Coordinates of C-alpha atoms and ligand atoms in Angstrom, one line a residue:
M1 CA -39.2 61.6 -22.5
P2 CA -41.1 64.8 -23.4
Q3 CA -43.1 64.3 -26.6
L4 CA -43.6 66.9 -29.3
E5 CA -47.3 68.0 -28.7
H6 CA -47.6 71.0 -31.0
V7 CA -45.8 73.4 -33.3
G8 CA -46.8 77.1 -32.7
I9 CA -47.0 79.3 -35.8
A10 CA -47.6 83.0 -35.5
I11 CA -50.1 84.3 -38.1
D12 CA -51.6 87.6 -39.2
E13 CA -54.3 86.6 -41.7
V14 CA -56.2 83.7 -40.2
E15 CA -58.4 82.8 -43.2
A16 CA -55.5 83.0 -45.7
V17 CA -53.3 80.7 -43.5
I18 CA -56.1 78.2 -42.9
N19 CA -56.9 78.1 -46.6
C20 CA -53.2 77.7 -47.4
F21 CA -52.8 74.7 -45.0
D22 CA -56.0 73.2 -46.3
D23 CA -54.5 73.3 -49.8
L24 CA -51.2 71.9 -48.4
L25 CA -52.6 69.2 -46.1
G26 CA -56.2 68.8 -47.0
T27 CA -57.4 69.5 -43.5
R28 CA -58.6 72.5 -41.5
P29 CA -58.3 73.4 -37.8
Y30 CA -60.8 71.4 -35.7
K31 CA -61.1 74.0 -33.0
A32 CA -60.2 77.6 -31.9
E33 CA -59.6 78.7 -28.4
T34 CA -58.8 82.1 -26.8
V35 CA -56.1 82.1 -24.2
A36 CA -56.6 85.5 -22.5
S37 CA -53.6 85.3 -20.2
Q38 CA -51.4 84.8 -23.3
Q39 CA -53.4 87.5 -25.3
V40 CA -53.7 85.1 -28.2
R41 CA -56.4 83.2 -30.1
T42 CA -55.3 79.7 -31.0
H43 CA -56.5 77.5 -33.9
F44 CA -55.6 73.8 -33.7
L45 CA -54.9 71.6 -36.8
D46 CA -54.4 67.9 -36.3
A47 CA -51.3 66.9 -38.2
A48 CA -51.4 63.3 -36.9
T49 CA -48.0 62.9 -35.2
A50 CA -48.4 66.4 -33.6
K51 CA -50.7 69.4 -33.9
L52 CA -50.2 72.8 -35.5
E53 CA -51.2 75.7 -33.2
F54 CA -51.9 78.9 -35.3
L55 CA -51.4 81.9 -33.0
D56 CA -53.5 85.0 -33.7
A57 CA -52.5 88.0 -31.5
L58 CA -55.4 89.6 -29.6
N59 CA -53.8 93.0 -29.2
D60 CA -50.6 95.0 -29.6
D61 CA -49.4 94.1 -26.2
S62 CA -49.3 90.4 -27.1
A63 CA -46.0 88.6 -27.1
V64 CA -47.1 87.2 -30.4
Q65 CA -47.8 90.6 -31.8
R66 CA -44.3 91.7 -30.9
F67 CA -43.0 88.6 -32.6
L68 CA -45.0 89.5 -35.7
D69 CA -43.9 93.1 -35.7
R70 CA -40.2 92.0 -35.6
R71 CA -40.3 88.8 -37.7
G72 CA -43.6 88.6 -39.5
E73 CA -45.6 85.3 -39.8
G74 CA -43.8 82.1 -39.2
L75 CA -42.7 79.4 -36.8
H76 CA -43.1 80.7 -33.2
H77 CA -42.4 77.8 -30.8
L78 CA -42.1 74.0 -30.3
A79 CA -44.2 72.5 -27.4
F80 CA -43.3 69.3 -25.7
E81 CA -45.7 67.4 -23.4
V82 CA -44.6 66.3 -20.0
D83 CA -46.4 64.4 -17.3
D84 CA -45.8 67.1 -14.6
A85 CA -45.0 70.7 -15.5
D86 CA -43.9 71.6 -12.0
T87 CA -41.3 68.8 -11.9
A88 CA -40.1 69.8 -15.4
M89 CA -39.7 73.4 -14.2
E90 CA -37.6 72.3 -11.3
R91 CA -35.4 70.1 -13.6
L92 CA -34.8 72.9 -16.1
R93 CA -34.1 75.6 -13.4
A94 CA -31.6 73.2 -11.8
A95 CA -30.0 72.8 -15.3
G96 CA -29.6 76.6 -15.4
F97 CA -32.3 77.6 -17.9
T98 CA -34.2 80.9 -17.6
L99 CA -37.9 80.2 -17.5
L100 CA -40.4 82.9 -18.6
S101 CA -42.8 82.4 -15.6
D102 CA -42.5 81.4 -12.0
T103 CA -45.2 78.7 -12.3
P104 CA -47.0 76.9 -15.1
Q105 CA -49.6 79.1 -16.7
P106 CA -53.1 78.2 -18.2
G107 CA -52.7 77.3 -21.8
A108 CA -55.1 76.2 -24.6
D109 CA -56.4 72.7 -25.1
D110 CA -56.6 71.8 -21.3
K111 CA -52.9 72.5 -20.7
R112 CA -50.6 74.1 -18.1
I113 CA -47.7 75.6 -19.9
F114 CA -44.3 77.4 -19.4
F115 CA -41.6 78.6 -21.7
V116 CA -37.8 78.6 -21.7
H117 CA -36.1 81.8 -22.8
P118 CA -35.0 81.5 -26.5
K119 CA -31.7 83.2 -25.8
E120 CA -30.7 79.9 -24.0
T121 CA -32.1 77.5 -26.6
H122 CA -30.2 78.7 -29.7
G123 CA -33.1 80.9 -30.8
V124 CA -35.9 78.3 -30.6
L125 CA -38.7 79.3 -28.2
V126 CA -39.5 76.0 -26.4
E127 CA -42.8 75.4 -24.5
F128 CA -43.5 72.6 -22.1
C129 CA -47.1 71.6 -21.5
E130 CA -49.0 69.3 -19.1
T131 CA -52.5 68.0 -19.9
T132 CA -54.8 68.9 -17.0
A133 CA -58.0 67.1 -15.9
A134 CA -60.8 68.1 -18.2
E135 CA -62.8 71.0 -16.8
W136 CA -65.6 70.2 -19.3
T137 CA -69.2 71.2 -18.8
A138 CA -71.7 68.3 -19.0
D139 CA -75.1 68.2 -20.7
T140 CA -77.8 66.5 -18.6
I141 CA -80.3 63.9 -19.9
T142 CA -83.2 62.9 -17.7
H143 CA -84.7 59.4 -17.9
D144 CA -88.3 58.6 -17.2
D145 CA -87.4 57.2 -13.7
G146 CA -85.8 60.6 -12.9
R147 CA -82.2 59.5 -13.0
T148 CA -79.9 61.9 -14.9
V149 CA -77.1 61.1 -17.3
A150 CA -74.2 63.4 -17.9
T151 CA -72.7 63.7 -21.4
Y152 CA -69.7 65.6 -22.7
E153 CA -69.6 66.8 -26.3
R154 CA -66.4 67.7 -28.2
G155 CA -65.5 68.1 -31.9
A156 CA -67.6 69.5 -34.8
E157 CA -71.3 68.6 -34.8
D158 CA -71.2 67.8 -38.5
A159 CA -68.4 65.3 -38.1
P160 CA -69.1 61.5 -37.9
P161 CA -70.6 60.8 -34.4
L162 CA -68.7 58.7 -32.0
V163 CA -70.1 57.8 -28.5
L164 CA -67.6 56.8 -25.9
L165 CA -68.2 54.7 -22.8
H166 CA -65.9 54.3 -19.7
G167 CA -65.2 51.3 -17.5
A168 CA -66.7 50.3 -14.2
A169 CA -66.1 53.0 -11.5
G170 CA -64.6 55.2 -14.2
S171 CA -66.0 58.4 -15.8
I172 CA -65.6 60.4 -19.0
R173 CA -63.6 63.3 -17.5
D174 CA -61.1 61.0 -15.6
E175 CA -60.8 58.1 -18.0
I176 CA -61.9 58.9 -21.5
A177 CA -61.2 62.7 -21.9
P178 CA -57.5 62.1 -22.9
L179 CA -58.7 59.9 -25.8
M180 CA -61.4 62.4 -26.8
R181 CA -58.7 65.1 -27.1
R182 CA -56.9 62.9 -29.6
L183 CA -60.0 62.3 -31.6
E184 CA -61.9 65.6 -31.5
S185 CA -60.4 66.8 -34.8
S186 CA -62.2 64.1 -36.7
Y187 CA -65.4 63.2 -34.9
H188 CA -68.5 64.6 -33.2
L189 CA -67.6 63.1 -29.8
I190 CA -70.1 62.3 -27.1
G191 CA -68.8 60.9 -23.9
V192 CA -71.4 59.3 -21.6
D193 CA -71.1 59.0 -17.8
L194 CA -73.0 55.7 -17.3
S195 CA -75.7 55.7 -14.6
G196 CA -74.3 56.2 -11.2
H197 CA -70.9 57.2 -12.5
G198 CA -69.2 60.6 -12.7
A199 CA -71.9 63.3 -12.8
S200 CA -74.7 60.8 -13.6
S201 CA -77.1 59.7 -10.8
L202 CA -78.0 56.2 -9.7
P203 CA -81.5 54.8 -10.3
P204 CA -83.9 55.5 -7.4
D205 CA -83.6 52.0 -6.0
D206 CA -79.7 52.1 -6.2
T207 CA -79.6 49.1 -8.5
L208 CA -77.4 49.0 -11.7
T209 CA -78.1 46.7 -14.6
M210 CA -76.9 46.4 -18.1
E211 CA -80.4 47.6 -19.2
H212 CA -79.8 50.9 -17.4
F213 CA -76.5 51.4 -19.2
V214 CA -77.9 50.5 -22.6
A215 CA -80.8 52.9 -22.0
D216 CA -78.2 55.6 -21.2
V217 CA -76.7 55.1 -24.7
Q218 CA -80.1 55.1 -26.4
A219 CA -81.2 58.2 -24.6
T220 CA -77.9 59.9 -25.6
L221 CA -78.4 59.1 -29.3
D222 CA -82.0 60.4 -29.0
H223 CA -80.9 63.6 -27.1
Y224 CA -78.4 64.6 -29.8
A225 CA -80.7 63.4 -32.6
V226 CA -78.0 61.1 -33.9
P227 CA -79.6 58.4 -36.1
E228 CA -76.4 56.3 -36.2
A229 CA -73.1 56.5 -34.4
H230 CA -69.8 54.6 -33.9
L231 CA -69.4 53.3 -30.3
F232 CA -66.2 52.9 -28.3
G233 CA -66.2 51.2 -25.0
F234 CA -63.5 50.4 -22.4
S235 CA -64.0 47.4 -20.2
L236 CA -67.6 47.6 -18.8
G237 CA -68.1 50.2 -21.5
S238 CA -67.2 47.6 -24.2
A239 CA -70.0 45.3 -22.9
V240 CA -72.4 48.2 -23.0
A241 CA -71.4 49.0 -26.5
L242 CA -71.9 45.4 -27.6
R243 CA -75.3 45.2 -25.9
S244 CA -76.3 48.5 -27.5
A245 CA -75.3 47.3 -30.9
H246 CA -77.3 44.1 -30.4
A247 CA -80.4 45.9 -29.1
A248 CA -80.4 48.6 -31.8
P249 CA -78.2 47.4 -34.8
D250 CA -79.6 50.2 -37.0
R251 CA -78.2 52.8 -34.7
V252 CA -74.6 51.5 -34.4
K253 CA -72.2 51.9 -37.3
R254 CA -68.9 50.5 -36.1
L255 CA -67.7 49.3 -32.7
A256 CA -64.4 49.5 -31.0
L257 CA -63.9 47.5 -27.8
F258 CA -60.9 48.2 -25.5
A259 CA -60.0 45.6 -22.9
P260 CA -63.3 43.6 -23.2
N261 CA -64.3 40.6 -21.2
H262 CA -67.3 38.3 -21.9
Q263 CA -66.8 35.3 -19.6
W264 CA -67.4 35.8 -15.9
D265 CA -66.9 33.2 -13.2
A266 CA -67.1 33.4 -9.4
S267 CA -63.4 34.0 -9.1
L268 CA -63.3 36.9 -11.6
A269 CA -66.4 38.4 -10.0
A270 CA -64.6 38.2 -6.6
T271 CA -61.5 39.9 -8.0
M272 CA -63.6 42.6 -9.5
K273 CA -65.6 43.1 -6.3
A274 CA -62.3 43.4 -4.3
R275 CA -61.4 46.4 -6.6
L276 CA -64.8 47.9 -5.8
R277 CA -64.2 48.3 -2.1
L278 CA -64.1 52.0 -1.1
D279 CA -63.1 51.2 2.6
E280 CA -59.8 49.7 1.4
R281 CA -58.8 52.8 -0.6
S282 CA -56.2 55.3 0.7
P283 CA -57.5 58.7 1.9
E284 CA -56.1 60.3 -1.3
E285 CA -57.9 57.7 -3.5
K286 CA -61.1 58.3 -1.5
R287 CA -60.8 62.1 -2.1
A288 CA -60.3 61.5 -5.8
L289 CA -63.3 59.2 -6.0
H290 CA -65.5 61.7 -4.3
A291 CA -64.3 64.4 -6.7
Q292 CA -65.1 62.0 -9.6
H293 CA -68.5 60.5 -8.7
K294 CA -71.7 62.0 -7.2
N295 CA -71.9 59.2 -4.6
P296 CA -69.0 56.7 -4.7
E297 CA -70.2 54.7 -1.7
R298 CA -73.6 54.0 -3.3
L299 CA -72.0 53.5 -6.7
F300 CA -69.4 50.9 -5.4
S301 CA -72.1 49.1 -3.5
A302 CA -74.4 49.0 -6.6
L303 CA -71.5 47.9 -8.8
R304 CA -70.6 45.0 -6.4
D305 CA -74.2 43.7 -6.7
F306 CA -74.0 44.2 -10.5
V307 CA -70.8 42.2 -10.8
D308 CA -72.4 39.4 -8.6
S309 CA -75.1 39.0 -11.3
L310 CA -72.6 38.6 -14.2
P311 CA -71.6 34.9 -13.9
A312 CA -75.2 33.9 -14.4
R313 CA -75.3 35.9 -17.7
N314 CA -72.5 34.2 -19.6
D315 CA -75.0 32.5 -22.0
A316 CA -76.8 35.8 -22.7
I317 CA -73.5 37.5 -23.3
A318 CA -72.4 34.8 -25.8
D319 CA -75.8 35.2 -27.6
T320 CA -75.2 39.0 -27.8
L321 CA -71.7 38.5 -29.3
S322 CA -72.8 36.1 -32.0
G323 CA -75.6 38.5 -32.9
V324 CA -73.6 41.7 -33.5
R325 CA -73.1 42.3 -37.2
A326 CA -71.3 45.7 -36.9
S327 CA -67.7 45.9 -38.0
T328 CA -65.8 45.7 -34.7
L329 CA -62.3 46.4 -33.6
V330 CA -61.2 44.4 -30.6
I331 CA -58.2 45.8 -28.7
G332 CA -56.7 43.7 -26.0
L333 CA -53.8 44.1 -23.6
D334 CA -51.1 41.5 -23.5
E335 CA -50.6 41.6 -19.7
D336 CA -53.9 42.9 -18.4
P337 CA -54.0 42.2 -14.7
L338 CA -57.8 41.9 -14.7
F339 CA -59.0 40.3 -18.0
P340 CA -56.7 37.6 -19.4
I341 CA -55.7 37.9 -23.0
E342 CA -57.6 34.7 -23.7
S343 CA -60.8 36.6 -22.9
T344 CA -60.0 39.2 -25.6
L345 CA -59.3 36.4 -28.1
Q346 CA -62.6 34.7 -27.3
V347 CA -64.5 38.0 -27.8
H348 CA -62.8 38.4 -31.2
E349 CA -63.6 34.8 -32.1
A350 CA -67.2 35.1 -31.1
L351 CA -67.9 38.2 -33.1
P352 CA -68.9 37.6 -36.8
N353 CA -67.2 40.7 -38.2
A354 CA -64.2 41.6 -36.0
R355 CA -60.6 42.7 -36.3
L356 CA -58.0 42.2 -33.5
S357 CA -55.2 44.2 -32.1
I358 CA -53.1 43.3 -29.0
L359 CA -51.2 46.1 -27.3
P360 CA -48.5 45.9 -24.7
S361 CA -49.7 47.0 -21.2
R362 CA -49.5 45.8 -17.6
R363 CA -52.4 48.1 -16.5
H364 CA -56.1 47.7 -17.0
S365 CA -56.3 51.4 -17.8
L366 CA -56.8 53.7 -20.8
P367 CA -55.2 57.0 -19.6
K368 CA -52.2 55.1 -18.2
G369 CA -52.2 52.6 -21.0
P370 CA -51.3 52.7 -24.7
L371 CA -53.5 55.7 -25.4
P372 CA -51.7 57.0 -28.5
Q373 CA -51.9 53.6 -30.1
V374 CA -55.6 53.2 -29.2
A375 CA -56.3 56.6 -30.8
S376 CA -54.4 55.7 -33.9
L377 CA -56.2 52.3 -34.2
L378 CA -59.5 54.1 -33.8
H379 CA -58.8 56.6 -36.5
A380 CA -57.9 53.7 -38.9
H381 CA -60.9 51.5 -37.9
L382 CA -63.5 54.3 -38.0
S383 CA -62.4 56.0 -41.1
Ligands
CMX401 N1 -38.7 82.4 -31.1 C1 -37.4 82.7 -31.0 N2 -36.9 83.9 -30.5 C2 -37.8 84.8 -30.0 C3 -39.2 84.5 -30.1 C4 -39.6 83.3 -30.6 N3 -40.9 82.9 -30.7 N4 -39.9 85.6 -29.5 C5 -38.9 86.5 -29.2 N5 -37.7 86.0 -29.5 C6 -36.4 86.6 -29.3 C7 -36.4 88.0 -30.0 O1 -35.9 87.8 -31.3 C8 -35.3 88.7 -29.1 O2 -34.0 88.2 -29.5 P1 -32.9 89.3 -29.7 O3 -32.8 90.1 -28.4 O4 -31.7 88.4 -29.9 O5 -33.3 90.1 -30.9 C9 -35.6 88.2 -27.7 O6 -36.3 86.9 -27.9 C10 -36.5 89.1 -26.9 O7 -37.6 89.3 -27.8 P2 -38.3 90.7 -27.7 O8 -39.4 90.8 -28.8 O9 -37.3 91.8 -27.6 O10 -39.0 90.7 -26.3 P3 -40.4 90.0 -26.0 O11 -41.1 91.0 -25.0 O12 -41.2 89.6 -27.2 O13 -40.0 88.7 -25.2 C11 -40.3 86.4 -25.1 C12 -39.7 87.5 -25.9 C13 -39.9 85.0 -25.8 C14 -39.8 86.4 -23.7 C15 -41.8 86.5 -25.2 O14 -42.2 86.5 -26.6 C16 -42.6 85.5 -24.4 O15 -42.8 85.6 -23.2 N6 -43.0 84.4 -25.1 C17 -43.7 83.3 -24.3 C18 -45.2 83.5 -24.3 C19 -45.8 83.3 -25.6 O16 -45.1 83.3 -26.6 N7 -47.2 83.2 -25.7 C20 -47.9 82.9 -26.9 C21 -48.1 81.4 -27.1 C22 -49.2 80.9 -26.1 C23 -49.6 79.5 -26.3 O17 -48.9 78.6 -26.9 O18 -50.6 79.1 -25.7

């Protein structure tokens, strides 16, 4: 079912409109983006259940300028998000609608978009949009041992800082970007590709330890001169967030852990290692992993060794949990195929200052999991 993603509003006087909606809603646009192909500058305002997209025509040839010339400022279009814009185009063509382009076009906010002609939709200009993989540019931080860490910044620098950490074999662009898009209106977001993952490099000796990952977080806070930040972590990222809060409590404000686990035995380690075998992946999966990580073969090998070390660290993990004082939100999945719900409950029980939320999902995944609910819970917990 397509979901209302934004409401387009054609405007003439940008500041007057922004000030008016600030008076109405108490919030201002969190970003502005030029879409040259649409000859428009867009201003996005987070209205919780959907966004407002203020449309400022770039020149007289703009479709938005023609709209303004005919109708003046006002509602311009409704935009609905679909998983696949090409499939949606085929469906609507087959249903007899006239589409305003042959293929999806580049849109604002990491989208591919197309429109249905308003003459066939009772005078309402309808846009369909698909969120594309983030083409974000990374900052690079270099550790003393020469390894580099890629970080991705979104949102206003003067907003409350929130550092986000992906899971094992994940990366910011492929796993955390969809969540960052839902939070960038309210936070100074900094996504970290943990050592060896995504655009970050492995240590010179190809080993990965929790100490490497915690050092990635500390180096990121130092790099952005952030004295104190909220931390969000998914799966492995949640363990790194906990260890970072334990190692430097004065630098961690609030924690949010999604699909955490703190008890490892040989069986769970074996299950995790089986997921970290590149040779058993399909050619398509291998291509995707090579596009995602600098060196997936070495990363997967280093992660298998890292997972092997975890069953011997259960006591250290338990000590970390009991020592974390930060207010923590623990979010579990009721049918997580990797970490049983009991593990989430134990993490919640072991933390001195924690709240608990259980969401429905059969996948150990954030982008393919209950993403909107996670974003909403984070807004509530961090504000
Ligand atoms: N909502 C409802 N009806 C609209 C409309 C809108 N936003 N824009 C135009 N129309 C109607 C006009 O009223 C007119 O209807 P009548 O013939 O009954 O009077 C008809 O569409 C044709 O309008 P036009 O001004 O004569 O012709 P245009 O050259 O403006 O073409 C349209 C209209 C919809 C094809 C054009 O505006 C278009 O291609 N829009 C899609 C692209 C776009 O709007 N981009 C900006 C947003 C980008 C983004 O969200 O990123």
